[in-house]
Short mmCIF file of C-alpha atoms and ligand atoms in Angstrom, two decimals:
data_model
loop_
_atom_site.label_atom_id
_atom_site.label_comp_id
_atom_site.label_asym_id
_atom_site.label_seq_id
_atom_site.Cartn_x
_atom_site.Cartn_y
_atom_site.Cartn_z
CA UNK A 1445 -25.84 -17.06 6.95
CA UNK A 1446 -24.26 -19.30 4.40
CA UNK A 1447 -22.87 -22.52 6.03
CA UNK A 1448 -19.08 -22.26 4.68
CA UNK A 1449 -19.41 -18.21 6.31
CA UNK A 1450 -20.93 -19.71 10.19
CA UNK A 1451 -17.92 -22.33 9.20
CA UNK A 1452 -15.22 -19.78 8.90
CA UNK A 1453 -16.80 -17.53 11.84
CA UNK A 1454 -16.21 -20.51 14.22
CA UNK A 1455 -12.95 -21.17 13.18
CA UNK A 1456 -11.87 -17.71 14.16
CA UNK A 1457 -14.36 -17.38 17.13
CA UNK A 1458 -12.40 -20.05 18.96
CA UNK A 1459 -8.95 -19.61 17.03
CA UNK A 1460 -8.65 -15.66 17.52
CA UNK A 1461 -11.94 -14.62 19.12
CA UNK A 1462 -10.39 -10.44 18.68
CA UNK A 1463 -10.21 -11.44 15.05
CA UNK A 1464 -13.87 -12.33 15.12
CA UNK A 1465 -14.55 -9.39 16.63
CA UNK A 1466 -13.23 -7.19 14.22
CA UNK A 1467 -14.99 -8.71 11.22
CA UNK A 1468 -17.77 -6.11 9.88
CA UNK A 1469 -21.25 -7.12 8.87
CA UNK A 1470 -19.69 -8.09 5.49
CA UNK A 1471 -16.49 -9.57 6.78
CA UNK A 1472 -18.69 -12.09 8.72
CA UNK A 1473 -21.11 -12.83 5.86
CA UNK A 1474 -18.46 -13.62 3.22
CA UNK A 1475 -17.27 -16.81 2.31
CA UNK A 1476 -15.26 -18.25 -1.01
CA UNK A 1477 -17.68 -20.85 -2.44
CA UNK A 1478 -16.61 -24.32 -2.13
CA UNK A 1479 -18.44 -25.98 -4.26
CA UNK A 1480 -18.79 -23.63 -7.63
CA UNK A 1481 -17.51 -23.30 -10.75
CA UNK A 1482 -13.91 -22.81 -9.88
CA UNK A 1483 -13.79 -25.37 -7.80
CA UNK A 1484 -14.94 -27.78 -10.10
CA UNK A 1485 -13.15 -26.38 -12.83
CA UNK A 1486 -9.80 -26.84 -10.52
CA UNK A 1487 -10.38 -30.57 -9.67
CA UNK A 1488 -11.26 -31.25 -13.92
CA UNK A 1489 -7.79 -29.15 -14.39
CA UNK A 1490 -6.39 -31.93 -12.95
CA UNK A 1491 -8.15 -34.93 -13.36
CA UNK A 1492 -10.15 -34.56 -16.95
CA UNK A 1493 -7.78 -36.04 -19.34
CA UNK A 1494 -10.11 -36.43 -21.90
CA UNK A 1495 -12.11 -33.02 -22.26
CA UNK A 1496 -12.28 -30.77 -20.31
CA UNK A 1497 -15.66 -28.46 -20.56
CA UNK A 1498 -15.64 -26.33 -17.55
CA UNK A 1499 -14.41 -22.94 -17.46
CA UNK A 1500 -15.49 -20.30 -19.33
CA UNK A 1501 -12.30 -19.71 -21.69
CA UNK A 1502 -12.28 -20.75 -25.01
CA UNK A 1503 -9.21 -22.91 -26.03
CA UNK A 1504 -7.66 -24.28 -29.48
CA UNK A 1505 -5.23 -26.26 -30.14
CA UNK A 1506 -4.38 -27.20 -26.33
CA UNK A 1507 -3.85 -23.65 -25.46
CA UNK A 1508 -5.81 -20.96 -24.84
CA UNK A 1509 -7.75 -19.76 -28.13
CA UNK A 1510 -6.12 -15.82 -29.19
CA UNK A 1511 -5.62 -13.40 -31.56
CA UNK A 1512 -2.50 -12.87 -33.67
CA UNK A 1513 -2.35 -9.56 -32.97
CA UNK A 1514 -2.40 -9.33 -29.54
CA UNK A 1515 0.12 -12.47 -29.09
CA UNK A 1516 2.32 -11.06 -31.50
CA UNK A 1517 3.06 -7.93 -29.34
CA UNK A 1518 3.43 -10.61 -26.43
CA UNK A 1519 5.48 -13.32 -27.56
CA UNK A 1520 7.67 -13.41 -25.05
CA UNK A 1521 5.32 -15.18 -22.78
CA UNK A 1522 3.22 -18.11 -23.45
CA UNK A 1523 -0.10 -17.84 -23.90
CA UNK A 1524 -0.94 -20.26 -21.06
CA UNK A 1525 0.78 -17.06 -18.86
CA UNK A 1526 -1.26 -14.38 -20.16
CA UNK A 1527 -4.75 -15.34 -21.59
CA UNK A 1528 -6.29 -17.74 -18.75
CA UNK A 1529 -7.78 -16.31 -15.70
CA UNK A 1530 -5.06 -16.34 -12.65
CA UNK A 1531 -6.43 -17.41 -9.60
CA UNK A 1532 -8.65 -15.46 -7.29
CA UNK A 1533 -5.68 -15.40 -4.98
CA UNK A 1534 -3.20 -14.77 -7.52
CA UNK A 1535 -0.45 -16.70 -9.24
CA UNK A 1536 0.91 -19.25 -6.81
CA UNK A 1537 4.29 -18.86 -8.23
CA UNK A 1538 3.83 -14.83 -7.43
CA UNK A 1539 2.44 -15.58 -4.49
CA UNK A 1540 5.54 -17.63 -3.47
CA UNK A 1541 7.94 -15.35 -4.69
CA UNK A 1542 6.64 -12.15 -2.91
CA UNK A 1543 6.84 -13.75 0.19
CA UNK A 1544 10.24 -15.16 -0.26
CA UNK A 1545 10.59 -11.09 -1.22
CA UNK A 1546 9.06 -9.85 1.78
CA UNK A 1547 11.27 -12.20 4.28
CA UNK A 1548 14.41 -11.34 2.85
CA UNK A 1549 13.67 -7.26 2.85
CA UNK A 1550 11.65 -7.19 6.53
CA UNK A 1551 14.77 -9.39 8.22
CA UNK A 1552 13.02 -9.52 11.36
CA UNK A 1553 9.69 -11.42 9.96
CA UNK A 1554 10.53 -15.19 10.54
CA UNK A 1555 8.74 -17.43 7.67
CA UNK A 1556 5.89 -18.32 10.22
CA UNK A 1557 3.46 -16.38 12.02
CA UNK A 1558 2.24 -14.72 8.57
CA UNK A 1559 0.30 -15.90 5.21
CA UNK A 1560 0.98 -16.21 1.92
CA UNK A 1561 0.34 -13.29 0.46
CA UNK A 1562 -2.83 -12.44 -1.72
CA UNK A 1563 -2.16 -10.96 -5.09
CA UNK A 1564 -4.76 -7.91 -5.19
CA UNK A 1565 -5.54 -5.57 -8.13
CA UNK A 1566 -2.77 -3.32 -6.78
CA UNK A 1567 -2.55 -1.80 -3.24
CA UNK A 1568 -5.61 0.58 -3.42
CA UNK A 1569 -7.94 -2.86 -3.98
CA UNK A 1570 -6.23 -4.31 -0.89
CA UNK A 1571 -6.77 -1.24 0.82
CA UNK A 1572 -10.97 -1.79 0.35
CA UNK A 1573 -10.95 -5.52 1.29
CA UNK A 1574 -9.37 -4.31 4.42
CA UNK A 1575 -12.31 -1.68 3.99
CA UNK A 1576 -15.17 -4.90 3.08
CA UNK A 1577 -13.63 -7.32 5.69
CA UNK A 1578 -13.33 -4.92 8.86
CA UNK A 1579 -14.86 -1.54 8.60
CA UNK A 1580 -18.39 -1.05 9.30
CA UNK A 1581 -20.57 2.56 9.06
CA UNK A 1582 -19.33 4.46 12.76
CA UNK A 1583 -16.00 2.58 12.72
CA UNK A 1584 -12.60 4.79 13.45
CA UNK A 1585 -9.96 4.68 11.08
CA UNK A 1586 -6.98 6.63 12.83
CA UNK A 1587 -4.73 8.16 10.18
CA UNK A 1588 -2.62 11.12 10.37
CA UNK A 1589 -3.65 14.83 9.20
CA UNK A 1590 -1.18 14.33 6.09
CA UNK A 1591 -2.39 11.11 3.94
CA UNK A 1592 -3.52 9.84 1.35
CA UNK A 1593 -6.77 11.19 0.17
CA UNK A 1594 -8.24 7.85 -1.52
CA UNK A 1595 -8.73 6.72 2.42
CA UNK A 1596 -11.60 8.94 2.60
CA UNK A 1597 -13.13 7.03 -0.31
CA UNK A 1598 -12.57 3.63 0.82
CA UNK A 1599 -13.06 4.03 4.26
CA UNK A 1600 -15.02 7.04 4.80
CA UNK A 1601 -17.67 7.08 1.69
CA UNK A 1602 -17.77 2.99 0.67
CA UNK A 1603 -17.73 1.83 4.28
CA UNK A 1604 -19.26 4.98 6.21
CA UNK A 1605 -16.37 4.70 8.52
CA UNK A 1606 -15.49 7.29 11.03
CA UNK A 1607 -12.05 8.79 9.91
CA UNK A 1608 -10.17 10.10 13.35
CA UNK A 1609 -6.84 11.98 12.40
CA UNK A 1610 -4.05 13.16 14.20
CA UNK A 1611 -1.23 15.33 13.82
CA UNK A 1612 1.56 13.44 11.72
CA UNK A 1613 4.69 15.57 13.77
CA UNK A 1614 5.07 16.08 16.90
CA UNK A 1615 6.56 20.02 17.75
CA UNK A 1616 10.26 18.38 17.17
CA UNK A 1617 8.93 17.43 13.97
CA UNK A 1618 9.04 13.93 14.44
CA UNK A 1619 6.58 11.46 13.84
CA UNK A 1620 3.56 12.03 16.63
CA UNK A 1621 2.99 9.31 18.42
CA UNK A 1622 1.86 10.58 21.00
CA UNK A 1623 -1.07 11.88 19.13
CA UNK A 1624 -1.43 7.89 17.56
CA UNK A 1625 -1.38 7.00 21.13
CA UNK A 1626 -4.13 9.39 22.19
CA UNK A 1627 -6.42 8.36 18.70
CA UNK A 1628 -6.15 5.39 19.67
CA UNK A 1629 -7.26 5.29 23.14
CA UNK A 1630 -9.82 7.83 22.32
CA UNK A 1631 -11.60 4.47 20.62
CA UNK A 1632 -11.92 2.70 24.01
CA UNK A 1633 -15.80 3.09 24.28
CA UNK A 1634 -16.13 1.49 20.89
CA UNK A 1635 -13.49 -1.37 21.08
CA UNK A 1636 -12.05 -1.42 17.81
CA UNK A 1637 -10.38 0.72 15.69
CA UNK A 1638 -8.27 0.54 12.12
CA UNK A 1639 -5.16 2.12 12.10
CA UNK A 1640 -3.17 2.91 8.81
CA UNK A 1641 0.66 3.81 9.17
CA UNK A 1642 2.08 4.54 5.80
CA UNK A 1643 5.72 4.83 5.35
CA UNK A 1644 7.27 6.06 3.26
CA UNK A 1645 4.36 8.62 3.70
CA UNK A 1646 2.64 10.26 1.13
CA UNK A 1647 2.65 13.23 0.73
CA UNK A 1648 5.15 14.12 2.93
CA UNK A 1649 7.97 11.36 1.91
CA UNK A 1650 7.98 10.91 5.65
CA UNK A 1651 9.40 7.60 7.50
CA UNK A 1652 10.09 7.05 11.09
CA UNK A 1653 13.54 6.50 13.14
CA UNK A 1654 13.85 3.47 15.03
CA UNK A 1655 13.04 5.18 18.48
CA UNK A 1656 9.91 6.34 16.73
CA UNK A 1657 8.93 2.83 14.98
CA UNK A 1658 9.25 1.55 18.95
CA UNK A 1659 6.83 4.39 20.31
CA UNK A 1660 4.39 3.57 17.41
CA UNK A 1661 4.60 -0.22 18.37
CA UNK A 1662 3.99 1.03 22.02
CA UNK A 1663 1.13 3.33 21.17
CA UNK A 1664 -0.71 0.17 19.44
CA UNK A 1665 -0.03 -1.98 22.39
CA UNK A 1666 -0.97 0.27 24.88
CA UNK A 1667 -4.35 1.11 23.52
CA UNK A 1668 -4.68 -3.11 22.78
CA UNK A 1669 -4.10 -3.57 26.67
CA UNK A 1670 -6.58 -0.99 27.40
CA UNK A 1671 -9.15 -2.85 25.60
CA UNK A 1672 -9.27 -1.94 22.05
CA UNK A 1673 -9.36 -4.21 19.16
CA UNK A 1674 -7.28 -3.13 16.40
CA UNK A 1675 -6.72 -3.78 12.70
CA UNK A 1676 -3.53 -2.50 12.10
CA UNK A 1677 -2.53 -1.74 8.40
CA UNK A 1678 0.79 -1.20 6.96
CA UNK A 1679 0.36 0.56 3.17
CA UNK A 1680 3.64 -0.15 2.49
CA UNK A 1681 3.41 1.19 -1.10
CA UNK A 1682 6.83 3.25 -1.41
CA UNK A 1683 8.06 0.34 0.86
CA UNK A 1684 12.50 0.47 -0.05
CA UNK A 1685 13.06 3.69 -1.15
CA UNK A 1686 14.25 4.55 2.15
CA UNK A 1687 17.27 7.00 1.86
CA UNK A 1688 18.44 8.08 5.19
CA UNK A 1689 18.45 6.78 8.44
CA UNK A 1690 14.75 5.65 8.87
CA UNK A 1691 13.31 2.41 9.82
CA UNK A 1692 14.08 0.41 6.50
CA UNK A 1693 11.63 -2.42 7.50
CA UNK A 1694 7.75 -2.50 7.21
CA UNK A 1695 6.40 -2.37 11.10
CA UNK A 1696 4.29 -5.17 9.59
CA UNK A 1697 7.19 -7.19 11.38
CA UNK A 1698 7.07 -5.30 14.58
CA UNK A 1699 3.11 -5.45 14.97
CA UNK A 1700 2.74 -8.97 13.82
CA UNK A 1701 3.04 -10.56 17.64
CA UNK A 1702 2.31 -7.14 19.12
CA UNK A 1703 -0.81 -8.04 21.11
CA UNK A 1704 -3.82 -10.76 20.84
CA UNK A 1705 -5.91 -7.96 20.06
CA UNK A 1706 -4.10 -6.69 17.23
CA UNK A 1707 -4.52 -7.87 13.62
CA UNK A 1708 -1.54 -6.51 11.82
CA UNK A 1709 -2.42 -6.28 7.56
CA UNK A 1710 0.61 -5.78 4.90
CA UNK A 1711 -1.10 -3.83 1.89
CA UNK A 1712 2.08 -3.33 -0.63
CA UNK A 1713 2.43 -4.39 -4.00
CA UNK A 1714 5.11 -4.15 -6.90
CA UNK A 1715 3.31 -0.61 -8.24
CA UNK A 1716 5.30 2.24 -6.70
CA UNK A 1717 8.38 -0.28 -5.72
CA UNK A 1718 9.03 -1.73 -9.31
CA UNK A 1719 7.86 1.27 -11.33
CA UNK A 1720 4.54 -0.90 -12.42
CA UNK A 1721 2.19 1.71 -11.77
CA UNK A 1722 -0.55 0.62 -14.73
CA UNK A 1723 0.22 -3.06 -13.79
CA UNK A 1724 -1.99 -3.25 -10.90
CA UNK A 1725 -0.28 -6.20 -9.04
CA UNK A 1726 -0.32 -5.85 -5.19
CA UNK A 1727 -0.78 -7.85 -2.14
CA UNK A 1728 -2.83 -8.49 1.22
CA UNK A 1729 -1.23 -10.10 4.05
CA UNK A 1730 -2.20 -11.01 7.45
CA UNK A 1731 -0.33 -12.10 10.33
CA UNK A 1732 -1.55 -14.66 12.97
CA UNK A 1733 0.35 -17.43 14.78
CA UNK A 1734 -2.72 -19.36 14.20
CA UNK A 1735 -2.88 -21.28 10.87
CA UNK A 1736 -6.53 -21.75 10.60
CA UNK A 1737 -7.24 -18.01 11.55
CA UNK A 1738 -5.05 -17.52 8.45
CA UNK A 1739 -6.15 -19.65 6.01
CA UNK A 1740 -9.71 -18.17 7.51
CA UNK A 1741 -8.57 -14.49 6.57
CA UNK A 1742 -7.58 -15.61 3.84
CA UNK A 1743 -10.89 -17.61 2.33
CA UNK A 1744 -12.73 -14.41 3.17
CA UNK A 1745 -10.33 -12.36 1.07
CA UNK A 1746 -10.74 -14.59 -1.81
CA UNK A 1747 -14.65 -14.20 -0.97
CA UNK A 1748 -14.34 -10.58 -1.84
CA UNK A 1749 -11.89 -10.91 -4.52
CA UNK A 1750 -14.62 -13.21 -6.16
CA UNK A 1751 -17.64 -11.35 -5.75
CA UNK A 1752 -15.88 -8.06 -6.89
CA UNK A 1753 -13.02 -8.23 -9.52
CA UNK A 1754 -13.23 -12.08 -9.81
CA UNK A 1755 -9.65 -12.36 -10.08
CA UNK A 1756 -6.51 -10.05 -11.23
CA UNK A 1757 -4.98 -9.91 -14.54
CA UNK A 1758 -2.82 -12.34 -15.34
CA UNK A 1759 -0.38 -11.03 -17.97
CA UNK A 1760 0.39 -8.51 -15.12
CA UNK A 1761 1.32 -10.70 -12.42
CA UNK A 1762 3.02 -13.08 -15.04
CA UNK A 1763 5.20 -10.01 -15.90
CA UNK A 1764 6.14 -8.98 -12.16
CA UNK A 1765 7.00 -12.76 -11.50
CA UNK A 1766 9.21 -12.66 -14.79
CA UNK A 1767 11.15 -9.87 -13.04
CA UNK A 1768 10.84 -11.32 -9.07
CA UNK A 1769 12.61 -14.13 -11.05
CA UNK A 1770 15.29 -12.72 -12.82
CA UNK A 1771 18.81 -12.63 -12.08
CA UNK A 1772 18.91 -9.00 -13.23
CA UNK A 1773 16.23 -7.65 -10.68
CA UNK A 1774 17.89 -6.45 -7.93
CA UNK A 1775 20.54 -4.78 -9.85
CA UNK A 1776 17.92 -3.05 -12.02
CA UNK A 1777 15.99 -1.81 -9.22
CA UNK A 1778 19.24 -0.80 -7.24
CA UNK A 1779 19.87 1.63 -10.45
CA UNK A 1780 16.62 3.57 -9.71
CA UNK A 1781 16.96 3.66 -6.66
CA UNK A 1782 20.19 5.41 -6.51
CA UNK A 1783 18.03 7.57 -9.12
CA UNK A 1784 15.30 8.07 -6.70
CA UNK A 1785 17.66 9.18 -3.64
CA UNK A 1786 20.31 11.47 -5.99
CA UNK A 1787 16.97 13.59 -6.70
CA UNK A 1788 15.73 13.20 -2.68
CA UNK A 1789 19.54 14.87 -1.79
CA UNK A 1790 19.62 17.47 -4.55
CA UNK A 1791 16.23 18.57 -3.00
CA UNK A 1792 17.31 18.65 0.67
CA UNK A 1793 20.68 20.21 -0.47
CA UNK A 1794 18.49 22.81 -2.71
CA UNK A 1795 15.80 23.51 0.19
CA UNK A 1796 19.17 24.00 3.03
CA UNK A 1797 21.23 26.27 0.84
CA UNK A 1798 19.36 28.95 2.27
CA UNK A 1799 18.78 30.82 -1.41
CA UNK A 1800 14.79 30.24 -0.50
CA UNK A 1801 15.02 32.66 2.21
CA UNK A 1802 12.31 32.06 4.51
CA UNK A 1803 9.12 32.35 2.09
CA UNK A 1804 8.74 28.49 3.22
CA UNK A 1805 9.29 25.35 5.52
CA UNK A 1806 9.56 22.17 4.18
CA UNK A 1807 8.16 18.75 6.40
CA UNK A 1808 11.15 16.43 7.90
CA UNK A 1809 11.57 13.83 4.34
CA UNK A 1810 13.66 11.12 4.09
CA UNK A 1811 11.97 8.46 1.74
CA UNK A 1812 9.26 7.47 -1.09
CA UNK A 1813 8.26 10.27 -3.97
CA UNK A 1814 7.12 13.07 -2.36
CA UNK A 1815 8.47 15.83 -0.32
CA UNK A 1816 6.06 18.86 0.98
CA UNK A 1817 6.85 22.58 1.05
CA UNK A 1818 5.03 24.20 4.17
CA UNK A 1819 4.28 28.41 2.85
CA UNK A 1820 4.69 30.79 5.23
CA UNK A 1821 2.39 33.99 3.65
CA UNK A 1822 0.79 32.67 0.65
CA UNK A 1823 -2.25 30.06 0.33
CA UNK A 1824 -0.93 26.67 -1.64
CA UNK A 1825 -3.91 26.65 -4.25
CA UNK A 1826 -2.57 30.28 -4.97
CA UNK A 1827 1.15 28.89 -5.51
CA UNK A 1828 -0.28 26.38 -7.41
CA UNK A 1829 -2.48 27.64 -10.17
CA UNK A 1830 0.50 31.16 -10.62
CA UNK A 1831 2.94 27.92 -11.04
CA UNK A 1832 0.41 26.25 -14.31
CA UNK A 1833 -0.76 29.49 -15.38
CA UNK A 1834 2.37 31.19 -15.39
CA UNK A 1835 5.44 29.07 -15.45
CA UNK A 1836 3.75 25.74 -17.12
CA UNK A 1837 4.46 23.81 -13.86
CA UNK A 1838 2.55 21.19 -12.37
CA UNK A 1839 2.49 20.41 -8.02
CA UNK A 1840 -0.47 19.44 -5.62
CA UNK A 1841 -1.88 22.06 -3.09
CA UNK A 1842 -2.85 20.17 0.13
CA UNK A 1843 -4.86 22.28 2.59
CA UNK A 1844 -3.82 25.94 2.97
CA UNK A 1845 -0.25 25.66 3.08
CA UNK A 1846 0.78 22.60 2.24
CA UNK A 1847 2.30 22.06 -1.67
CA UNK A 1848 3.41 18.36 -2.60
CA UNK A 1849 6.05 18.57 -4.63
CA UNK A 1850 7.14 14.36 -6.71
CA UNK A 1851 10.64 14.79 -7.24
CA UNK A 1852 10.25 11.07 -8.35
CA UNK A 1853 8.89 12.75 -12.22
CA UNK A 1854 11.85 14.99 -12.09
CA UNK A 1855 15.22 14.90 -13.27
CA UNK A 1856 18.03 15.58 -11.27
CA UNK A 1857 19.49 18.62 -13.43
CA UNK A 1858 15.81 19.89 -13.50
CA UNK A 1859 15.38 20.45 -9.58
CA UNK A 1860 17.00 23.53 -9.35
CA UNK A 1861 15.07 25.37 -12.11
CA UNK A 1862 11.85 23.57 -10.28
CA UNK A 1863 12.49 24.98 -6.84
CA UNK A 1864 13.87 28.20 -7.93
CA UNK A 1865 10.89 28.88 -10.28
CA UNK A 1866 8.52 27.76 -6.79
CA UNK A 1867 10.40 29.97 -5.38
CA UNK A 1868 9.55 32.99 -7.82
CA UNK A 1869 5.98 32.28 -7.81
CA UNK A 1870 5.91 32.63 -4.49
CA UNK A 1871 7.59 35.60 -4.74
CA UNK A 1872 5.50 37.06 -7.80
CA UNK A 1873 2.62 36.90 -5.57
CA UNK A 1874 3.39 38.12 -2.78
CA UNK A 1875 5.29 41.25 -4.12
CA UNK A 1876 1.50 42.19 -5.76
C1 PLP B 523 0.05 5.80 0.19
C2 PLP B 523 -0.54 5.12 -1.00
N1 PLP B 523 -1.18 3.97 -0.84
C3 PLP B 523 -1.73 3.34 -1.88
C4 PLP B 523 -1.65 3.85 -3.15
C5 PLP B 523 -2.33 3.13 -4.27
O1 PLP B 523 -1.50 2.31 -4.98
P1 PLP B 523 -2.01 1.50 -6.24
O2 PLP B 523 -1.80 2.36 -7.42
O3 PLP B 523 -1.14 0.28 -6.23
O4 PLP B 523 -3.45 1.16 -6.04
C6 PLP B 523 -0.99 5.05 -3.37
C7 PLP B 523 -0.94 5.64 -4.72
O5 PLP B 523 -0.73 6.79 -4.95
C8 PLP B 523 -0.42 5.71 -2.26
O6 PLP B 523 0.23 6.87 -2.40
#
C-alpha cells in the first residue's frame, strides 16, 4: 500500500477507528498524491515569478491561451474563471460559499463538526465516491422500495453491493421507519451498512414530519448501538423545495453527532435546487468532530476525484458561485419556488376534488418534482404507452402500479388538462 494511503489509514484508525472500518478495499487504498504534478504546479503558482512551466494549460499573454469564439459567447467572465482547470476539490471560493449556504438553510448544523464541502461533478458523482470510498461487493445499501433507480448502478452493478429495501410508508402512509429500523438491524451479522434517505424523495415527492425525522434518527442509532457501522447518506438533491409541513432541514444535521459509529455524508449540489441541471456542480460532505478524520475523508475524496474525472468544470462552478454571490439570488430562487409549490397545490387540489373517482391513489407528497399516482385496475406501463400513443403525453411507469408524474415541467394552467387526460386513459382502457 502506498505510504500517503497506510498514512491516512492511521490517522483514521486511531482518530475514528468505525470510520476505518467502513472504508472498502478501494477506500483504504486511495490516497491524493502529494508529491505530483499538481502539487508542484500549486507551490510554482505561487512562488515562480519568472516562468512558470508546469501545468499542462497553454497560456498567452498572462492569461490562459483561447479562442475568440468561445470567449466571445462568455465575456462576462474572465478567462482566468473559465479556461484553467478548478481544483480537484473544487473552487475554494464555491467551496466557501456552499457551506456558508448550507449553515444558514440546515439552522441546526453549527459551523464545526463538518467539512468543507467537495465540489463533485454533480450529485450522482458524489453518490459513486460514496460508492468507491465505502461500498465493497456483499455490502447492504438500505434504501426504500420507491427510489431512485441510478442506485442500482452505482451501488449495485459498479460496487457489487447488496441493495436491501424496505417499504417507504408505513400502513398510515407515513414514512416507514420501522421498516428502516428493521433493514438496518437485519445488517448486524455483517457490521456495516450504507443507508440513503432522500428527501424530498424521488419519485414520490415524499419528505418526512418532524416526529418522523426523530424515528429515522432513532432507527440509525438504534441499529449503531447494536453494533452496526453505518454510512449514512443524505441525497439531498431537491433539498428546499419543501412546501408543507415537512422537515425543512437536511437530517445531515440530525445524524452528524448521532453515534460514533455513524458516518453521516451530505450528497447535494446546486442541480435540481438552482435549476442547473446540465451544470453538473454538486457537493460531498462529511461530518466528524475530528479534524484529521476530516481532512482524511477528505484527501481520499480528492484521491478519487483525481484518478477519475481529474477535476470538475470550471466555467460551471464559476457560474453557480456568480449566483451564490449575488444580491439577487435568493429573491430569484424564491420566484420559482413559489412556481414550484403553486403547481404542487393545483395537483393536490386536482387529485382531492374527487372528479378522479377512484380509478387511482396517489402517495402522501409534499415536496421536490415528483408526485406518484398509485392505479387501482390497470398496469402503469399500460397507462403509460395509451398516454404517448394516444394523447402525445409523456410520464414514468414504476413497477406495476406506480406512474411518476414531474409537475416541475408543467405549467400551472396545464395540470388540469394533464390529470384529466390521465384520467381518460385510464378510463379508455379499462372500458375495452
Ligand atoms: C434523488 C436523486 N439523486 C441524485 C440525482 C442526480 O443528480 P445529478 O443530476 O446532480 O447527478 C437525481 C437526479 O435525478 C435524483 O433524483
Amino acid at each position: 500500500m502506498n505510504p500517503l494511503a497506510q498514512q491516512l489509514n492511521e490517522t483514521l484508525q486511531k482518530e475514528s477507528p468505525n470510520v476505518y472500518a467502513m472504508l472498502s478495499n478501494l477506500g483504504k487504498a486511495i490516497y491524493f498524491p502529494k508529491e505530483g504534478i499538481l502539487s508542484q504546479s500549486a507551490e510554482a503558482k505561487s512562488k515562480a515569478t519568472k516562468f512558470n512551466a508546469t501545468i499542462g494549460i497553454a497560456t498567452e499573454g498572462g492569461q490562459p491561451m483561447h479562442l475568440k469564439v468561445i470567449q466571445d459567447t462568455l465575456s462576462a467572465y474572465n478567462p482566468k474563471d473559465i479556461y484553467e482547470y478548478a481544483p480537484p476539490g473544487g473552487k475554494p471560493e464555491l467551496r466557501s460559499a456552499w457551506r456558508a449556504k448550507m449553515i444558514k438553510e440546515n439552522p441546526s448544523l453549527t459551523s464545526g463538526g463538518f467539512g468543507n464541502p467537495v465540489v463533485t461533478n454533480a450529485l450522482t458523482h458524489g453518490l459513486s465516491i460514496v460508492a468507491d470510498l465505502f461500498a465493497d461487493k456483499g455490502d447492504s445499501v438500505v434504501i426504500p422500495n420507491k427510489n431512485w433507480e441510478n442506485y442500482e448502478l452505482t451501488f449495485g452493478v459498479r460496487r457489487e453491493a447488496n441493495i436491501v429495501e424496505y417499504p417507504l410508508y408505513n400502513e398510515d402512509m407515513r414514512f416507514n421507519s420501522a421498516g428502516l429500523r428493521e433493514a438496518l438491524l437485519a445488517q448486524k451479522d455483517k457490521g456495516k451498512a450504507i443507508v440513503i434517505l432522500n428527501f424530498p424523495n424521488n419519485p414520490t415527492g415524499y419528505t418526512p414530519g418532524q416526529q418522523e425525522g426523530d424515528e429515522i434518527v432513532a432507527a440509525i442509532r438504534d441499529a449503531a448501538d447494536a453494533g452496526v457501522n453505518i454510512v449514512a447518506v443524505t441525497d439531498d438533491a431537491y433539498f428546499g423545495l419543501f412546501f408543507e409541513n415537512s422537515l425543512q432541514e437536511s437530517l445531515f444535521s440530525r445524524l452528524a453527532e448521532v453515534h460514533p459509529r455513524v458516518l453521516a455524508v451530505k450528497v447535494d449540489g446546486a442541480t435540481k435546487e438552482e435549476y442547473v441541471w446540465g451544470f453538473r456542480v454538486g457537493f460531498i460532505t462529511y461530518a466528524s468532530n475530528s479534524e484529521a478524520t476530516l481532512a482524511a475523508l477528505e484527501q481520499k475524496t480528492l484521491g478519487i476525484i483525481r484518478s477519475t474525472i481529474s477535476s470538475g468544470p470550471h466555467p460551471s462552478q464559476t457560474f453557480v458561485l456568480h449566483a451564490l454571490q449575488s444580491p439577487l439570488f435568493e429573491e430569484q430562487k424564491a420566484e420559482k419556488y413559489d412556481i414550484m409549490k403553486r403547481r404542487a397545490n393545483e395537483v393536490k387540489s386536482l387529485l382531492d376534488s374527487g372528479r378522479y373517482g377512484d380509478v387511482w391513489g396517489y402517495y402522501p407528497f409534499n415536496s421536490g418534482y415528483f408526485m406518484c399516482l398509485k392505479l387501482s385496475n390497470i398496469t402503469a406501463e399500460a397507462v403509460r404507452t395509451h398516454l404517448l400513443n394516444e394523447y402525445g403525453i409523456g410520464t414514468i411507469a414504476l413497477g406495476e402500479t406506480d406512474l411518476r408524474v414531474a409537475f416541475s415541467c408543467i405549467e400551472e394552467e396545464n395540470l388540469e388538462e394533464l390529470f384529466d387526460t390521465i384520467y381518460k386513459a385510464v378510463t379508455d382502457l379499462t372500458a375495452s
